[in-house]
Amino acid sequence: MPEFIEQLPCHEPQWNQISSVERVQTYQQGIFLICDGNLNLTLSVLAPNLIRVRFSPTVDFIPRRSWSVAIADEEWDTIPFEIEETEKFINIKTAEITVCVQRDPCRIVFIEQRMGNTFAGDTDLGIAWRQNEVACWKQIGAGEKFYGFGERTGLLNQRGKHLTHWNTDCVGYEILTDEMYQAIPFFMSLSPQVNYGLFFNTTYKSQFDVGANQSDILQLHTQGNELDYYLIYGQEPATILNTYTKLTGRMSLPPRWALGYHQCRWSYNSETEVRTLAREFRQRRIPCDVIHLDIDYMQGFRVFTWHKQRFPDPKKLIDELTGQGFKVVTIVDPGVKYDPEADYEVCDRGLENNYFIRNKQGKIFHGYVWPDRSVFPDFIRSDVREWWSSLHKNLINKGVAGIWNDMNEPALDDRPFGDSGNKISFPLDAPQGDPEEQTNHAETHNIYGLMMARASREALDRLRPKERSFVLTRSGYAGVQKYSAVWTGDNHSLWEHLEMSLPMLCNLGLSGVPFVGADIGGFASNATPELFARWMQIGMLYPLMRGHSVIASKRHEPWEFGTEVEDICRQYIELRYQLLPYIYTLFWEAANTGAPILRPLLYHYSDDHNTQELYDQLLLGESLMAAPVYRPGVEHRAVYLPQGTWYDWWTGECYQGSKYILAHAPLAKMPMYIRGGSIIPLAPVMQYTSESAVNQLRLRVTPGTGEYTLYEDDGTSFAYRDGLWSTTNYQVNTEGEQVIIDIQARQGNWNPAPRQIIVEVVGKGVQEFTDDGTARKLQF
Ligand code: GLC
């Protein structure tokens, strides 16, 4: 049903509103408020900028689950705060914010200490509940804009929308689609007065009404039995994300090869086809690190098997590919073919050990996916995850280096695929989870994909203990970044989808998920040569750079569109490989701070009004900005340059910021700019990330004032965790016409291969030296 119909007035049961605070009890981390006789409202101070608010209309709180939140309340460092009680209010004061609770009626508002601005204040409706639903209404300030919300279509700012959290196979998604593959009930609110983030800690179906019903009211609504939200204050988006990712976890550093180009298609159908594909890349000198195998590598789509005729010797195939510098990633779906008579181990063991989802009455649940009638593991159970992890040996032993989880919303039909069935879900009352934490699918639906990705991550870490691996998932929930990279599912070869990938990926980044990508070229339907060329340019910026297309489309490999487009693809994939030292350092930063890799301009210029809705320019890190073309026949576009000085990536031309310019962008050119005072490290072009040691590091420096830290390690092992890493800090200062570069001595224990450093100051000249890790000063 279209969303706008749901908005029509209808007769709904009345809400019961929380009325007054009757008693206050303090405890080590905050206060319990006893409201309306015996209702419990708890405010916990977890950090000076982080407050958890919990309210349960049934008195008891839901036992804590470790699904999404990575740190339990008691694991946060104890911090000082003051409680002040007056006749009308109870104030909890930290170094950064005050939580002010009005006693009668009970209303919560937050105040930041710096300027005294209030934010996220309850409206007259406060907190309320009715059967199996809890909600809270908050004031939206005039200038407030809302970002994040996980995977979202549309533009950047989501104000005015009604956003549902319910993981769905949203094939054919478009601008009005609400329920997406990934539900992440987190947002960031930015306004001229105050910035804050809010994580709504509910895995039940929930909604944010971000001023859709009433433009100045935000509603948090869940079909669960508890209101539980974490309020994060931060002056900058970076601070908010840092705290949010401390709470829900951060990505671990991926292997360097996962940052290279990935080639995928449904389906590379046989060993012969895969060998030809690999050969084409190497012969045409188009860099590529990863080949993905879609569902056809399996025997009748049975997970953890190999097709006997088409993939008779996967080990040999993968050994050969490894010799040519490729890594192989295989798809793994959750649906297990229901095949009790066929000696299919995964089905047999799963049935034997009762690992599959059953309905409330105890009957095994069946649905239809690629392998036809299927059963589904309960990934919420730790024993099932452990078993599932162990099954990966049949892939890892053959040399597979990464796992791609798909269809894990879960996506299934009530009839065989292709038989015009209905999309269904597991019954909402189906029991799920470990015996001591048992719940039902209504609570676990949104984390089914998350827990599957977790099992994949654990499998790879266990079965490839010496090397870092790669996991990719279509479905997830808040905290998915701990386990996996994410792609935005089945997009189309449409200019509109190319355009939409920009705000979608930025909003995912602003939701704590840095390793993200959209299918380059568009998954469904046929790309035109022009669309494909433009998409490859933009794809060069995606943290996950993967080309993928559906079986029914024309082929979408970079050489399928004629030599002009092939040359453009080669040029931009090569540029990606040159930028790898810069991009790898961004991944390191993301792993340590939660910062996005691909950023909207507002991330660094949130005070600049012009950036707040700007969705079609992107920052890769802080220094490199791109203004891509995403419309056919377009050769010019307006580019906004924020404050400071900017240098054209291609010509070195210098511009003063805080203005718009018109960029010329013929098909082979994506306008790109470097911020003044930046240092961008570049490696030589390679056909794959480990083709040879980086024996030449070019530092492209722009005049101005700035600082940069380069992170390096071996790119593959976990030795960095034991101190085998290095950082080099560079400072650039400009005095009059003179540019001075201070290179600090290299820190850390990892020694890069012998190399020349070529320092190129844009518009000034080039100097070169042999890197011995010592400090030096260069003048231009
Ligand atoms: C789903 C995935 C797509 C994959 C296809 C076949 O549609 O989103 O990426 O190619 O299934 O496995």
PDB file of C-alpha atoms in Angstrom, residues 110-225:
ATOM      1  CA  PHE A 110      18.542  17.942  26.552  1.00  0.00           C
ATOM      2  CA  ILE A 111      20.646  21.074  26.889  1.00  0.00           C
ATOM      3  CA  GLU A 112      24.205  21.478  25.663  1.00  0.00           C
ATOM      4  CA  GLN A 113      26.561  23.242  28.085  1.00  0.00           C
ATOM      5  CA  ARG A 114      28.495  25.297  25.510  1.00  0.00           C
ATOM      6  CA  MET A 115      25.797  27.737  24.453  1.00  0.00           C
ATOM      7  CA  GLY A 116      22.798  26.515  26.447  1.00  0.00           C
ATOM      8  CA  ASN A 117      20.800  25.336  23.406  1.00  0.00           C
ATOM      9  CA  THR A 118      18.074  22.793  24.049  1.00  0.00           C
ATOM     10  CA  PHE A 119      17.504  19.844  21.737  1.00  0.00           C
ATOM     11  CA  ALA A 120      15.595  16.599  21.355  1.00  0.00           C
ATOM     12  CA  GLY A 121      12.986  17.864  23.802  1.00  0.00           C
ATOM     13  CA  ASP A 122       9.808  15.848  24.365  1.00  0.00           C
ATOM     14  CA  THR A 123       6.659  17.509  23.058  1.00  0.00           C
ATOM     15  CA  ASP A 124       3.370  17.633  24.958  1.00  0.00           C
ATOM     16  CA  LEU A 125       2.810  14.030  23.956  1.00  0.00           C
ATOM     17  CA  GLY A 126       5.971  12.924  25.768  1.00  0.00           C
ATOM     18  CA  ILE A 127       6.289   9.165  26.041  1.00  0.00           C
ATOM     19  CA  ALA A 128       3.286   6.889  25.531  1.00  0.00           C
ATOM     20  CA  TRP A 129       2.315   3.272  25.030  1.00  0.00           C
ATOM     21  CA  ARG A 130      -0.532   1.069  23.962  1.00  0.00           C
ATOM     22  CA  GLN A 131      -0.677  -2.651  23.366  1.00  0.00           C
ATOM     23  CA  ASN A 132       2.756  -3.781  22.164  1.00  0.00           C
ATOM     24  CA  GLU A 133       3.718  -0.325  21.006  1.00  0.00           C
ATOM     25  CA  VAL A 134       5.721   2.433  22.593  1.00  0.00           C
ATOM     26  CA  ALA A 135       6.339   5.896  21.193  1.00  0.00           C
ATOM     27  CA  CYS A 136       7.910   9.192  22.024  1.00  0.00           C
ATOM     28  CA  TRP A 137       7.448  12.588  20.409  1.00  0.00           C
ATOM     29  CA  LYS A 138      10.184  15.179  20.160  1.00  0.00           C
ATOM     30  CA  GLN A 139      10.401  18.722  18.961  1.00  0.00           C
ATOM     31  CA  ILE A 140      12.128  19.473  15.667  1.00  0.00           C
ATOM     32  CA  GLY A 141      13.783  22.891  15.516  1.00  0.00           C
ATOM     33  CA  ALA A 142      13.230  25.172  12.515  1.00  0.00           C
ATOM     34  CA  GLY A 143      16.676  24.661  11.012  1.00  0.00           C
ATOM     35  CA  GLU A 144      17.102  20.980  11.862  1.00  0.00           C
ATOM     36  CA  LYS A 145      18.131  18.585   9.092  1.00  0.00           C
ATOM     37  CA  PHE A 146      18.297  14.824   9.434  1.00  0.00           C
ATOM     38  CA  TYR A 147      20.853  12.419   7.971  1.00  0.00           C
ATOM     39  CA  GLY A 148      21.913   8.807   8.328  1.00  0.00           C
ATOM     40  CA  PHE A 149      18.997   6.355   8.815  1.00  0.00           C
ATOM     41  CA  GLY A 150      21.122   3.594   7.263  1.00  0.00           C
ATOM     42  CA  GLU A 151      20.180   2.593   3.758  1.00  0.00           C
ATOM     43  CA  ARG A 152      17.775   5.187   2.409  1.00  0.00           C
ATOM     44  CA  THR A 153      16.693   6.307  -1.025  1.00  0.00           C
ATOM     45  CA  GLY A 154      16.005   9.920  -1.919  1.00  0.00           C
ATOM     46  CA  LEU A 155      18.378  12.736  -1.184  1.00  0.00           C
ATOM     47  CA  LEU A 156      20.581  13.363   1.815  1.00  0.00           C
ATOM     48  CA  ASN A 157      18.339  15.193   4.254  1.00  0.00           C
ATOM     49  CA  GLN A 158      15.476  12.886   5.277  1.00  0.00           C
ATOM     50  CA  ARG A 159      13.342  15.483   7.051  1.00  0.00           C
ATOM     51  CA  GLY A 160       9.693  15.245   6.078  1.00  0.00           C
ATOM     52  CA  LYS A 161       9.752  11.482   5.691  1.00  0.00           C
ATOM     53  CA  HIS A 162       8.189   8.581   7.477  1.00  0.00           C
ATOM     54  CA  LEU A 163      10.875   5.910   7.738  1.00  0.00           C
ATOM     55  CA  THR A 164      10.179   2.305   8.645  1.00  0.00           C
ATOM     56  CA  HIS A 165      12.743  -0.166   9.904  1.00  0.00           C
ATOM     57  CA  TRP A 166      11.863  -3.557   8.523  1.00  0.00           C
ATOM     58  CA  ASN A 167      14.371  -5.448   6.410  1.00  0.00           C
ATOM     59  CA  THR A 168      12.911  -6.237   3.035  1.00  0.00           C
ATOM     60  CA  ASP A 169      14.030  -7.529  -0.332  1.00  0.00           C
ATOM     61  CA  CYS A 170      13.200  -4.186  -1.925  1.00  0.00           C
ATOM     62  CA  VAL A 171      14.070  -5.256  -5.470  1.00  0.00           C
ATOM     63  CA  GLY A 172      13.140  -2.457  -7.852  1.00  0.00           C
ATOM     64  CA  TYR A 173      13.526   0.137  -5.107  1.00  0.00           C
ATOM     65  CA  GLU A 174      13.051   3.763  -5.995  1.00  0.00           C
ATOM     66  CA  ILE A 175      12.734   7.127  -4.407  1.00  0.00           C
ATOM     67  CA  LEU A 176       9.505   6.340  -2.510  1.00  0.00           C
ATOM     68  CA  THR A 177      10.640   2.985  -1.169  1.00  0.00           C
ATOM     69  CA  ASP A 178      10.545   2.917   2.598  1.00  0.00           C
ATOM     70  CA  GLU A 179      11.473  -0.585   3.799  1.00  0.00           C
ATOM     71  CA  MET A 180      14.966  -1.358   2.555  1.00  0.00           C
ATOM     72  CA  TYR A 181      17.432  -4.248   2.830  1.00  0.00           C
ATOM     73  CA  GLN A 182      19.109  -2.700   5.863  1.00  0.00           C
ATOM     74  CA  ALA A 183      17.337  -1.182   8.846  1.00  0.00           C
ATOM     75  CA  ILE A 184      19.552   1.118  10.878  1.00  0.00           C
ATOM     76  CA  PRO A 185      17.479   3.174  13.313  1.00  0.00           C
ATOM     77  CA  PHE A 186      20.120   5.832  13.818  1.00  0.00           C
ATOM     78  CA  PHE A 187      20.166   9.427  12.652  1.00  0.00           C
ATOM     79  CA  MET A 188      22.155  12.548  13.007  1.00  0.00           C
ATOM     80  CA  SER A 189      20.412  15.894  13.403  1.00  0.00           C
ATOM     81  CA  LEU A 190      22.353  18.970  12.339  1.00  0.00           C
ATOM     82  CA  SER A 191      21.225  22.540  12.837  1.00  0.00           C
ATOM     83  CA  PRO A 192      22.895  25.914  13.255  1.00  0.00           C
ATOM     84  CA  GLN A 193      22.316  25.662  17.031  1.00  0.00           C
ATOM     85  CA  VAL A 194      23.215  22.112  17.990  1.00  0.00           C
ATOM     86  CA  ASN A 195      24.093  18.744  16.480  1.00  0.00           C
ATOM     87  CA  TYR A 196      23.119  15.399  17.942  1.00  0.00           C
ATOM     88  CA  GLY A 197      22.587  11.758  17.061  1.00  0.00           C
ATOM     89  CA  LEU A 198      19.966   9.283  18.219  1.00  0.00           C
ATOM     90  CA  PHE A 199      20.080   5.498  18.121  1.00  0.00           C
ATOM     91  CA  PHE A 200      16.691   3.871  18.640  1.00  0.00           C
ATOM     92  CA  ASN A 201      17.669   0.562  20.184  1.00  0.00           C
ATOM     93  CA  THR A 202      14.815  -1.623  19.050  1.00  0.00           C
ATOM     94  CA  THR A 203      14.982  -4.508  16.607  1.00  0.00           C
ATOM     95  CA  TYR A 204      11.198  -4.774  16.380  1.00  0.00           C
ATOM     96  CA  LYS A 205       9.504  -3.083  13.461  1.00  0.00           C
ATOM     97  CA  SER A 206       9.871   0.588  14.208  1.00  0.00           C
ATOM     98  CA  GLN A 207       9.473   3.983  12.607  1.00  0.00           C
ATOM     99  CA  PHE A 208      10.819   7.470  12.689  1.00  0.00           C
ATOM    100  CA  ASP A 209       8.322  10.065  11.578  1.00  0.00           C
ATOM    101  CA  VAL A 210      10.716  12.896  10.816  1.00  0.00           C
ATOM    102  CA  GLY A 211       8.219  15.684  10.546  1.00  0.00           C
ATOM    103  CA  ALA A 212       6.005  13.868   8.019  1.00  0.00           C
ATOM    104  CA  ASN A 213       2.769  14.149   9.956  1.00  0.00           C
ATOM    105  CA  GLN A 214       3.624  17.419  11.618  1.00  0.00           C
ATOM    106  CA  SER A 215       6.586  19.282  10.278  1.00  0.00           C
ATOM    107  CA  ASP A 216       8.051  20.153  13.673  1.00  0.00           C
ATOM    108  CA  ILE A 217       7.563  16.816  15.404  1.00  0.00           C
ATOM    109  CA  LEU A 218       9.746  13.757  15.372  1.00  0.00           C
ATOM    110  CA  GLN A 219       8.094  10.536  16.446  1.00  0.00           C
ATOM    111  CA  LEU A 220       9.975   7.446  17.565  1.00  0.00           C
ATOM    112  CA  HIS A 221       7.690   4.463  17.425  1.00  0.00           C
ATOM    113  CA  THR A 222       8.313   0.762  17.965  1.00  0.00           C
ATOM    114  CA  GLN A 223       6.174  -2.333  18.000  1.00  0.00           C
ATOM    115  CA  GLY A 224       8.298  -3.574  20.860  1.00  0.00           C
ATOM    116  CA  ASN A 225       7.487  -3.308  24.515  1.00  0.00           C
TER     117      ASN A 225
END
